[in-house]
Amino acid sequence: MSPTAIDPQPTNVKVVYYGNLLSQQVADHIGDHFKNLDFIADFDSYIQAQTFLSLPDMIMIEVDGNDKCFEQVSLIRNHPVLKRLIIVLIGTVESSIYRRKSLMLKVNDYYIFPFPKQDFIYRINFLLKFKSIQPSMLELSTVMEDRYQMPLSKRIFDIVVSGTALFFLSPFFILVAILVKLESKGPVVYKSKRVGAGYRIFDFYKFRSMRSDADKMIDQLSGLNQYANEGGKNGKSAFVKFSNDPRITRVGKFLRKTSIDELPQLVNVLMGDMSLVGNRPLPLYEAEQLTTNKWSTRFNGPAGLTGLWQISRRGKKDMSESERKELDNYYANNYSILLDFKIILKTLPALIQKEDV
């Protein structure tokens, strides 16, 4: 097949373009072929908002005048949701250095504008046809046809409660921050990427209860994972939780026992990342394993500060991975205001854990 054999009709391929220098020229050059060609103004905000269900087929990034270009490419390639996207870089001046960097980061193609339109479309059609872009996302789309929309009454309740709680707890937050800072080096608030409703990824906040290098120690402690024997075909469990975790500090142990470490998540609730009641938002390495039709149902419900898992079996070593998944799916399928109130009323007595997990 040659470039001249390309179907000239517009396609439904979803293409996202980032950059200001050539945006208008590129729109004029290829806009008549790609009906879904979107131009984004804020790269970071766009990436943060993406879910399995909203991914584009290809992302084009300008090189010239964009000193974060290769950082952005690296972010995509190391992202569990975005890493298989087709990435095309657009420049105005040939650069062997940029070409080498692109090759190292596995960029699919690098074009110097103006480029031959027919050659470009032929190349993109080839990549779309032969490259596996969304191996697990296609399966998810059959289960989650619509992105989760939080009921208005639930959202209003979240804003009122979380806003009020943050106002009255602010002096207590300062005290906890001082205690955390006095015991160990590192930030007071631990921030990590979590996956919530509709596989949306957001920054998740907690008071730091572990050593600052805790994330780097996960592989060393794999034998202590209480879900280690429940892995699937690949022998790897979807959940990670260590009994008597050696990474936890002394202050952190108290914060966890009393669930005080969870309080900064009220900010997540106020911002709309989470709800007061829902399923626990999962770390990326856990969420990317829950993509089958059976277990992805949990992402049809909101991420929550508390939920069925916390009030029913929290802190008990005999809580199996399968039980935890079933509870998550049950909440997603049976949400009601009455159920939320029942969970909230049962949360307080469940705050004090019996085990160091």
mmCIF file of C-alpha atoms in Angstrom:
data_model
loop_
_atom_site.group_PDB
_atom_site.id
_atom_site.type_symbol
_atom_site.label_atom_id
_atom_site.label_comp_id
_atom_site.label_asym_id
_atom_site.label_seq_id
_atom_site.Cartn_x
_atom_site.Cartn_y
_atom_site.Cartn_z
ATOM 1 C CA MET A 1 0.000 0.000 0.000
ATOM 2 C CA SER A 2 1.353 3.409 -0.945
ATOM 3 C CA PRO A 3 0.571 6.827 0.496
ATOM 4 C CA THR A 4 -1.466 7.687 -2.603
ATOM 5 C CA ALA A 5 -3.879 4.856 -1.756
ATOM 6 C CA ILE A 6 -5.091 6.547 1.424
ATOM 7 C CA ASP A 7 -8.818 7.062 1.867
ATOM 8 C CA PRO A 8 -9.241 10.862 1.742
ATOM 9 C CA GLN A 9 -12.413 10.740 3.863
ATOM 10 C CA PRO A 10 -12.225 12.142 7.423
ATOM 11 C CA THR A 11 -11.703 9.571 10.172
ATOM 12 C CA ASN A 12 -13.069 9.275 13.714
ATOM 13 C CA VAL A 13 -9.584 8.859 15.157
ATOM 14 C CA LYS A 14 -9.277 10.946 18.320
ATOM 15 C CA VAL A 15 -6.146 13.108 18.180
ATOM 16 C CA VAL A 16 -4.989 15.524 20.877
ATOM 17 C CA TYR A 17 -2.490 18.294 20.138
ATOM 18 C CA TYR A 18 -0.420 20.224 22.672
ATOM 19 C CA GLY A 19 1.507 23.375 21.750
ATOM 20 C CA ASN A 20 0.901 26.936 20.621
ATOM 21 C CA LEU A 21 3.594 27.592 18.031
ATOM 22 C CA LEU A 22 2.153 25.461 15.211
ATOM 23 C CA SER A 23 -1.362 24.695 16.396
ATOM 24 C CA GLN A 24 -3.159 26.759 13.772
ATOM 25 C CA GLN A 25 -0.918 25.543 10.947
ATOM 26 C CA VAL A 26 -1.389 21.921 11.956
ATOM 27 C CA ALA A 27 -5.163 22.414 12.212
ATOM 28 C CA ASP A 28 -5.215 23.821 8.673
ATOM 29 C CA HIS A 29 -2.892 21.069 7.426
ATOM 30 C CA ILE A 30 -4.584 17.902 8.726
ATOM 31 C CA GLY A 31 -7.789 19.103 10.391
ATOM 32 C CA ASP A 32 -9.966 18.111 7.437
ATOM 33 C CA HIS A 33 -8.872 14.461 7.790
ATOM 34 C CA PHE A 34 -9.156 14.078 11.574
ATOM 35 C CA LYS A 35 -12.648 15.092 12.696
ATOM 36 C CA ASN A 36 -11.722 14.622 16.355
ATOM 37 C CA LEU A 37 -8.678 16.865 16.565
ATOM 38 C CA ASP A 38 -8.560 18.623 19.951
ATOM 39 C CA PHE A 39 -6.102 21.276 21.098
ATOM 40 C CA ILE A 40 -5.327 21.394 24.820
ATOM 41 C CA ALA A 41 -4.006 24.431 26.690
ATOM 42 C CA ASP A 42 -2.802 22.714 29.885
ATOM 43 C CA PHE A 43 -0.952 19.423 29.400
ATOM 44 C CA ASP A 44 -0.769 18.438 33.090
ATOM 45 C CA SER A 45 -4.466 19.087 33.734
ATOM 46 C CA TYR A 46 -5.434 17.124 30.657
ATOM 47 C CA ILE A 47 -3.311 14.114 31.600
ATOM 48 C CA GLN A 48 -4.643 14.114 35.166
ATOM 49 C CA ALA A 49 -8.227 14.035 33.916
ATOM 50 C CA GLN A 50 -7.837 11.020 31.637
ATOM 51 C CA THR A 51 -9.479 7.661 32.380
ATOM 52 C CA PHE A 52 -9.606 4.358 30.550
ATOM 53 C CA LEU A 53 -12.773 5.602 28.859
ATOM 54 C CA SER A 54 -11.600 9.015 27.660
ATOM 55 C CA LEU A 55 -8.221 8.208 26.130
ATOM 56 C CA PRO A 56 -7.332 9.634 22.724
ATOM 57 C CA ASP A 57 -5.864 7.422 20.007
ATOM 58 C CA MET A 58 -2.865 9.665 19.545
ATOM 59 C CA ILE A 59 -1.222 12.671 21.180
ATOM 60 C CA MET A 60 0.892 15.182 19.266
ATOM 61 C CA ILE A 61 3.352 17.348 21.228
ATOM 62 C CA GLU A 62 5.343 20.328 19.991
ATOM 63 C CA VAL A 63 9.067 20.260 20.691
ATOM 64 C CA ASP A 64 10.146 23.827 19.945
ATOM 65 C CA GLY A 65 9.522 26.248 22.786
ATOM 66 C CA ASN A 66 8.433 23.413 25.079
ATOM 67 C CA ASP A 67 11.228 22.759 27.569
ATOM 68 C CA LYS A 68 9.122 20.055 29.254
ATOM 69 C CA CYS A 69 8.489 18.121 26.059
ATOM 70 C CA PHE A 70 10.530 15.026 26.927
ATOM 71 C CA GLU A 71 9.368 15.087 30.546
ATOM 72 C CA GLN A 72 5.828 14.957 29.198
ATOM 73 C CA VAL A 73 6.671 12.032 26.933
ATOM 74 C CA SER A 74 8.308 10.217 29.845
ATOM 75 C CA LEU A 75 5.215 10.817 31.998
ATOM 76 C CA ILE A 76 3.002 9.209 29.371
ATOM 77 C CA ARG A 77 5.308 6.245 28.805
ATOM 78 C CA ASN A 78 5.497 5.511 32.542
ATOM 79 C CA HIS A 79 1.781 5.987 33.144
ATOM 80 C CA PRO A 80 -0.206 2.711 33.573
ATOM 81 C CA VAL A 81 -3.225 4.093 31.717
ATOM 82 C CA LEU A 82 -1.534 6.196 29.019
ATOM 83 C CA LYS A 83 1.664 4.300 28.283
ATOM 84 C CA ARG A 84 0.434 2.641 25.069
ATOM 85 C CA LEU A 85 -0.734 5.840 23.393
ATOM 86 C CA ILE A 86 0.700 6.760 20.018
ATOM 87 C CA ILE A 87 2.991 9.767 20.534
ATOM 88 C CA VAL A 88 4.063 11.999 17.647
ATOM 89 C CA LEU A 89 6.427 14.927 18.180
ATOM 90 C CA ILE A 90 6.253 18.000 15.954
ATOM 91 C CA GLY A 91 9.233 20.324 15.449
ATOM 92 C CA THR A 92 10.354 23.074 13.131
ATOM 93 C CA VAL A 93 14.118 22.450 13.071
ATOM 94 C CA GLU A 94 15.894 19.144 12.553
ATOM 95 C CA SER A 95 17.844 18.045 15.637
ATOM 96 C CA SER A 96 19.808 14.827 16.011
ATOM 97 C CA ILE A 97 19.782 15.277 19.802
ATOM 98 C CA TYR A 98 16.000 15.471 19.926
ATOM 99 C CA ARG A 99 15.754 12.478 17.595
ATOM 100 C CA ARG A 100 17.929 10.383 19.928
ATOM 101 C CA LYS A 101 15.889 11.404 22.966
ATOM 102 C CA SER A 102 12.708 10.520 21.116
ATOM 103 C CA LEU A 103 14.067 7.112 20.223
ATOM 104 C CA MET A 104 15.072 6.409 23.821
ATOM 105 C CA LEU A 105 11.586 7.341 25.057
ATOM 106 C CA LYS A 106 9.915 5.187 22.391
ATOM 107 C CA VAL A 107 8.197 8.040 20.566
ATOM 108 C CA ASN A 108 6.302 6.623 17.607
ATOM 109 C CA ASP A 109 7.326 9.336 15.179
ATOM 110 C CA TYR A 110 8.990 12.731 14.893
ATOM 111 C CA TYR A 111 7.916 15.147 12.142
ATOM 112 C CA ILE A 112 9.378 18.457 11.019
ATOM 113 C CA PHE A 113 6.692 20.920 9.983
ATOM 114 C CA PRO A 114 5.620 21.338 7.254
ATOM 115 C CA PHE A 115 5.386 17.617 6.526
ATOM 116 C CA PRO A 116 3.731 15.825 3.568
ATOM 117 C CA LYS A 117 0.102 15.354 4.570
ATOM 118 C CA GLN A 118 -0.404 12.079 2.708
ATOM 119 C CA ASP A 119 2.726 10.514 4.185
ATOM 120 C CA PHE A 120 1.654 11.586 7.666
ATOM 121 C CA ILE A 121 -1.867 10.148 7.377
ATOM 122 C CA TYR A 122 -0.515 6.899 5.926
ATOM 123 C CA ARG A 123 1.874 6.542 8.873
ATOM 124 C CA ILE A 124 -0.846 7.212 11.462
ATOM 125 C CA ASN A 125 -3.209 4.739 9.805
ATOM 126 C CA PHE A 126 -0.429 2.147 9.915
ATOM 127 C CA LEU A 127 0.219 2.732 13.612
ATOM 128 C CA LEU A 128 -3.468 2.578 14.474
ATOM 129 C CA LYS A 129 -3.938 -0.655 12.587
ATOM 130 C CA PHE A 130 -0.930 -2.608 13.817
ATOM 131 C CA LYS A 131 -0.120 -1.192 17.217
ATOM 132 C CA SER A 132 -2.036 -2.422 20.263
ATOM 133 C CA ILE A 133 -3.121 0.846 21.858
ATOM 134 C CA GLN A 134 -5.738 -0.176 24.399
ATOM 135 C CA PRO A 135 -5.484 -3.879 25.304
ATOM 136 C CA SER A 136 -7.441 -3.663 28.545
ATOM 137 C CA MET A 137 -9.387 -0.474 27.874
ATOM 138 C CA LEU A 138 -11.451 -2.121 25.140
ATOM 139 C CA GLU A 139 -12.674 -4.712 27.613
ATOM 140 C CA LEU A 140 -13.515 -2.002 30.138
ATOM 141 C CA SER A 141 -15.591 -0.050 27.649
ATOM 142 C CA THR A 142 -18.143 -2.893 27.475
ATOM 143 C CA VAL A 143 -18.709 -2.608 31.228
ATOM 144 C CA MET A 144 -18.390 1.132 31.816
ATOM 145 C CA GLU A 145 -20.179 2.767 28.907
ATOM 146 C CA ASP A 146 -20.623 6.025 30.807
ATOM 147 C CA ARG A 147 -18.293 7.796 33.151
ATOM 148 C CA TYR A 148 -19.548 7.823 36.742
ATOM 149 C CA GLN A 149 -21.575 10.907 37.668
ATOM 150 C CA MET A 150 -21.987 11.572 41.389
ATOM 151 C CA PRO A 151 -25.600 12.291 42.423
ATOM 152 C CA LEU A 152 -26.108 15.977 43.210
ATOM 153 C CA SER A 153 -27.454 15.289 46.718
ATOM 154 C CA LYS A 154 -24.369 13.213 47.538
ATOM 155 C CA ARG A 155 -22.033 15.922 46.247
ATOM 156 C CA ILE A 156 -23.767 18.690 48.240
ATOM 157 C CA PHE A 157 -23.577 16.582 51.394
ATOM 158 C CA ASP A 158 -19.856 15.946 50.778
ATOM 159 C CA ILE A 159 -19.103 19.664 50.360
ATOM 160 C CA VAL A 160 -20.998 20.730 53.495
ATOM 161 C CA VAL A 161 -19.566 18.026 55.759
ATOM 162 C CA SER A 162 -15.962 18.136 54.513
ATOM 163 C CA GLY A 163 -15.846 21.943 54.483
ATOM 164 C CA THR A 164 -17.205 22.182 58.024
ATOM 165 C CA ALA A 165 -14.861 19.453 59.284
ATOM 166 C CA LEU A 166 -11.794 21.093 57.765
ATOM 167 C CA PHE A 167 -12.672 24.422 59.365
ATOM 168 C CA PHE A 168 -13.008 23.027 62.886
ATOM 169 C CA LEU A 169 -10.119 20.549 62.599
ATOM 170 C CA SER A 170 -7.530 23.026 61.292
ATOM 171 C CA PRO A 171 -5.878 23.590 64.757
ATOM 172 C CA PHE A 172 -5.655 19.819 65.234
ATOM 173 C CA PHE A 173 -4.071 19.456 61.784
ATOM 174 C CA ILE A 174 -1.320 21.852 62.842
ATOM 175 C CA LEU A 175 -0.597 19.789 65.970
ATOM 176 C CA VAL A 176 -0.390 16.530 64.018
ATOM 177 C CA ALA A 177 1.873 18.174 61.432
ATOM 178 C CA ILE A 178 4.309 19.226 64.165
ATOM 179 C CA LEU A 179 4.438 15.689 65.624
ATOM 180 C CA VAL A 180 5.051 14.093 62.222
ATOM 181 C CA LYS A 181 7.795 16.589 61.399
ATOM 182 C CA LEU A 182 9.556 16.164 64.751
ATOM 183 C CA GLU A 183 9.889 12.393 64.440
ATOM 184 C CA SER A 184 11.219 11.946 60.914
ATOM 185 C CA LYS A 185 12.409 13.843 57.875
ATOM 186 C CA GLY A 186 10.144 14.273 54.912
ATOM 187 C CA PRO A 187 6.877 16.009 54.014
ATOM 188 C CA VAL A 188 4.073 16.137 56.577
ATOM 189 C CA VAL A 189 1.447 15.144 54.046
ATOM 190 C CA TYR A 190 1.980 12.063 51.899
ATOM 191 C CA LYS A 191 0.735 12.477 48.338
ATOM 192 C CA SER A 192 0.288 9.591 45.932
ATOM 193 C CA LYS A 193 -1.545 8.846 42.700
ATOM 194 C CA ARG A 194 -4.781 6.942 43.234
ATOM 195 C CA VAL A 195 -7.494 5.642 40.937
ATOM 196 C CA GLY A 196 -11.106 6.532 41.658
ATOM 197 C CA ALA A 197 -14.454 6.460 39.879
ATOM 198 C CA GLY A 198 -14.237 5.763 36.158
ATOM 199 C CA TYR A 199 -10.524 4.991 36.535
ATOM 200 C CA ARG A 200 -9.847 8.686 37.061
ATOM 201 C CA ILE A 201 -6.396 9.308 38.554
ATOM 202 C CA PHE A 202 -5.932 11.992 41.205
ATOM 203 C CA ASP A 203 -3.559 13.097 43.987
ATOM 204 C CA PHE A 204 -4.500 11.385 47.256
ATOM 205 C CA TYR A 205 -3.588 12.979 50.613
ATOM 206 C CA LYS A 206 -2.734 11.448 53.996
ATOM 207 C CA PHE A 207 -0.638 12.453 56.991
ATOM 208 C CA ARG A 208 2.673 10.688 56.448
ATOM 209 C CA SER A 209 2.843 7.652 58.714
ATOM 210 C CA MET A 210 5.823 5.914 57.108
ATOM 211 C CA ARG A 211 9.446 6.546 56.336
ATOM 212 C CA SER A 212 9.962 8.896 53.413
ATOM 213 C CA ASP A 213 11.414 6.026 51.302
ATOM 214 C CA ALA A 214 8.509 3.650 52.004
ATOM 215 C CA ASP A 215 7.420 3.278 48.371
ATOM 216 C CA LYS A 216 10.891 2.102 47.357
ATOM 217 C CA MET A 217 10.756 -0.748 49.908
ATOM 218 C CA ILE A 218 7.643 -2.511 48.553
ATOM 219 C CA ASP A 219 9.544 -5.114 46.517
ATOM 220 C CA GLN A 220 11.794 -5.933 49.493
ATOM 221 C CA LEU A 221 8.736 -6.682 51.668
ATOM 222 C CA SER A 222 6.686 -8.684 49.163
ATOM 223 C CA GLY A 223 6.851 -11.775 51.393
ATOM 224 C CA LEU A 224 4.938 -9.932 54.137
ATOM 225 C CA ASN A 225 1.967 -9.065 51.922
ATOM 226 C CA GLN A 226 -1.125 -10.551 53.573
ATOM 227 C CA TYR A 227 -2.707 -11.012 50.115
ATOM 228 C CA ALA A 228 0.418 -12.671 48.660
ATOM 229 C CA ASN A 229 -1.182 -16.117 48.335
ATOM 230 C CA GLU A 230 -4.238 -14.870 46.476
ATOM 231 C CA GLY A 231 -2.638 -13.806 43.199
ATOM 232 C CA GLY A 232 -4.218 -14.680 39.899
ATOM 233 C CA LYS A 233 -2.631 -16.465 36.987
ATOM 234 C CA ASN A 234 0.457 -14.309 37.169
ATOM 235 C CA GLY A 235 0.817 -15.080 40.870
ATOM 236 C CA LYS A 236 0.533 -11.399 41.771
ATOM 237 C CA SER A 237 -2.156 -10.109 44.101
ATOM 238 C CA ALA A 238 -4.183 -7.045 43.166
ATOM 239 C CA PHE A 239 -3.901 -5.660 46.715
ATOM 240 C CA VAL A 240 -0.799 -4.941 48.788
ATOM 241 C CA LYS A 241 -0.974 -4.708 52.577
ATOM 242 C CA PHE A 242 1.758 -5.670 55.048
ATOM 243 C CA SER A 243 1.215 -7.042 58.518
ATOM 244 C CA ASN A 244 3.339 -5.244 61.160
ATOM 245 C CA ASP A 245 4.732 -3.030 58.419
ATOM 246 C CA PRO A 246 8.336 -2.074 59.382
ATOM 247 C CA ARG A 247 8.111 1.130 57.362
ATOM 248 C CA ILE A 248 5.634 2.733 59.799
ATOM 249 C CA THR A 249 7.006 5.308 62.263
ATOM 250 C CA ARG A 250 6.024 5.470 65.951
ATOM 251 C CA VAL A 251 3.828 8.534 65.449
ATOM 252 C CA GLY A 252 2.546 6.953 62.270
ATOM 253 C CA LYS A 253 1.489 3.840 64.162
ATOM 254 C CA PHE A 254 -0.712 5.942 66.445
ATOM 255 C CA LEU A 255 -2.122 7.916 63.518
ATOM 256 C CA ARG A 256 -3.072 4.692 61.785
ATOM 257 C CA LYS A 257 -4.569 3.086 64.906
ATOM 258 C CA THR A 258 -6.875 6.064 65.296
ATOM 259 C CA SER A 259 -7.274 6.694 61.531
ATOM 260 C CA ILE A 260 -6.092 10.289 62.040
ATOM 261 C CA ASP A 261 -3.760 9.789 59.070
ATOM 262 C CA GLU A 262 -6.852 9.703 56.828
ATOM 263 C CA LEU A 263 -8.123 13.171 57.759
ATOM 264 C CA PRO A 264 -6.363 15.099 54.919
ATOM 265 C CA GLN A 265 -8.599 13.162 52.538
ATOM 266 C CA LEU A 266 -11.308 15.621 53.545
ATOM 267 C CA VAL A 267 -9.523 17.915 51.094
ATOM 268 C CA ASN A 268 -9.987 15.275 48.384
ATOM 269 C CA VAL A 269 -13.684 15.101 49.276
ATOM 270 C CA LEU A 270 -14.075 18.882 49.134
ATOM 271 C CA MET A 271 -12.328 18.968 45.737
ATOM 272 C CA GLY A 272 -14.574 16.235 44.340
ATOM 273 C CA ASP A 273 -11.898 13.557 43.878
ATOM 274 C CA MET A 274 -13.647 11.397 46.451
ATOM 275 C CA SER A 275 -16.877 11.153 48.400
ATOM 276 C CA LEU A 276 -17.319 10.671 52.136
ATOM 277 C CA VAL A 277 -18.617 7.165 51.405
ATOM 278 C CA GLY A 278 -17.461 4.906 48.593
ATOM 279 C CA ASN A 279 -14.798 2.391 47.631
ATOM 280 C CA ARG A 280 -11.208 2.954 48.656
ATOM 281 C CA PRO A 281 -9.195 4.667 45.881
ATOM 282 C CA LEU A 282 -6.471 2.277 44.797
ATOM 283 C CA PRO A 283 -2.782 2.847 44.005
ATOM 284 C CA LEU A 284 -2.010 2.598 40.296
ATOM 285 C CA TYR A 285 -0.238 -0.764 40.587
ATOM 286 C CA GLU A 286 -3.356 -2.263 42.190
ATOM 287 C CA ALA A 287 -5.963 -0.632 39.959
ATOM 288 C CA GLU A 288 -4.311 -1.681 36.692
ATOM 289 C CA GLN A 289 -4.851 -5.329 37.703
ATOM 290 C CA LEU A 290 -8.603 -4.870 38.244
ATOM 291 C CA THR A 291 -9.587 -4.476 34.610
ATOM 292 C CA THR A 292 -11.681 -7.597 34.017
ATOM 293 C CA ASN A 293 -15.453 -7.380 33.547
ATOM 294 C CA LYS A 294 -15.990 -8.931 36.978
ATOM 295 C CA TRP A 295 -13.791 -6.645 39.069
ATOM 296 C CA SER A 296 -13.874 -3.357 37.159
ATOM 297 C CA THR A 297 -17.441 -2.851 38.444
ATOM 298 C CA ARG A 298 -16.012 -1.266 41.615
ATOM 299 C CA PHE A 299 -14.975 1.748 39.506
ATOM 300 C CA ASN A 300 -18.628 2.429 38.661
ATOM 301 C CA GLY A 301 -18.919 3.861 42.165
ATOM 302 C CA PRO A 302 -17.153 6.815 43.782
ATOM 303 C CA ALA A 303 -13.895 6.670 45.681
ATOM 304 C CA GLY A 304 -14.655 7.152 49.363
ATOM 305 C CA LEU A 305 -13.163 8.194 52.689
ATOM 306 C CA THR A 306 -15.025 5.304 54.308
ATOM 307 C CA GLY A 307 -16.993 2.375 52.953
ATOM 308 C CA LEU A 308 -18.191 -1.180 53.400
ATOM 309 C CA TRP A 309 -14.679 -2.588 53.728
ATOM 310 C CA GLN A 310 -13.800 -0.246 56.583
ATOM 311 C CA ILE A 311 -16.912 -0.963 58.666
ATOM 312 C CA SER A 312 -17.162 -4.692 58.086
ATOM 313 C CA ARG A 313 -13.730 -6.250 58.319
ATOM 314 C CA ARG A 314 -11.137 -3.488 58.615
ATOM 315 C CA GLY A 315 -8.055 -4.407 60.618
ATOM 316 C CA LYS A 316 -8.718 -8.142 60.553
ATOM 317 C CA LYS A 317 -6.114 -10.374 58.990
ATOM 318 C CA ASP A 318 -8.693 -12.832 57.657
ATOM 319 C CA MET A 319 -10.163 -10.315 55.209
ATOM 320 C CA SER A 320 -9.514 -12.038 51.874
ATOM 321 C CA GLU A 321 -8.851 -10.228 48.621
ATOM 322 C CA SER A 322 -11.949 -11.768 47.080
ATOM 323 C CA GLU A 323 -14.129 -10.565 49.968
ATOM 324 C CA ARG A 324 -12.776 -7.058 49.628
ATOM 325 C CA LYS A 325 -13.492 -7.008 45.890
ATOM 326 C CA GLU A 326 -17.022 -8.301 46.441
ATOM 327 C CA LEU A 327 -17.725 -5.541 48.981
ATOM 328 C CA ASP A 328 -16.486 -2.916 46.505
ATOM 329 C CA ASN A 329 -18.691 -4.297 43.725
ATOM 330 C CA TYR A 330 -21.700 -4.485 46.057
ATOM 331 C CA TYR A 331 -21.434 -0.810 46.961
ATOM 332 C CA ALA A 332 -21.040 0.258 43.327
ATOM 333 C CA ASN A 333 -24.174 -1.693 42.389
ATOM 334 C CA ASN A 334 -26.317 -0.815 45.414
ATOM 335 C CA TYR A 335 -25.565 2.815 46.273
ATOM 336 C CA SER A 336 -28.285 4.721 48.117
ATOM 337 C CA ILE A 337 -28.412 7.632 50.566
ATOM 338 C CA LEU A 338 -29.713 5.257 53.228
ATOM 339 C CA LEU A 339 -26.761 2.917 52.724
ATOM 340 C CA ASP A 340 -24.366 5.872 52.980
ATOM 341 C CA PHE A 341 -25.852 6.965 56.308
ATOM 342 C CA LYS A 342 -25.634 3.424 57.675
ATOM 343 C CA ILE A 343 -21.956 3.241 56.718
ATOM 344 C CA ILE A 344 -21.207 6.649 58.275
ATOM 345 C CA LEU A 345 -22.896 5.651 61.557
ATOM 346 C CA LYS A 346 -20.869 2.430 61.709
ATOM 347 C CA THR A 347 -17.576 4.098 60.802
ATOM 348 C CA LEU A 348 -16.763 5.648 64.189
ATOM 349 C CA PRO A 349 -16.608 2.358 66.146
ATOM 350 C CA ALA A 350 -14.580 0.835 63.308
ATOM 351 C CA LEU A 351 -11.888 3.517 63.459
ATOM 352 C CA ILE A 352 -9.853 1.770 66.145
ATOM 353 C CA GLN A 353 -8.104 -1.118 64.443
ATOM 354 C CA LYS A 354 -7.217 -4.342 66.163
ATOM 355 C CA GLU A 355 -4.242 -5.212 63.979
ATOM 356 C CA ASP A 356 -1.260 -3.271 62.653
ATOM 357 C CA VAL A 357 -2.199 -3.572 58.989
#
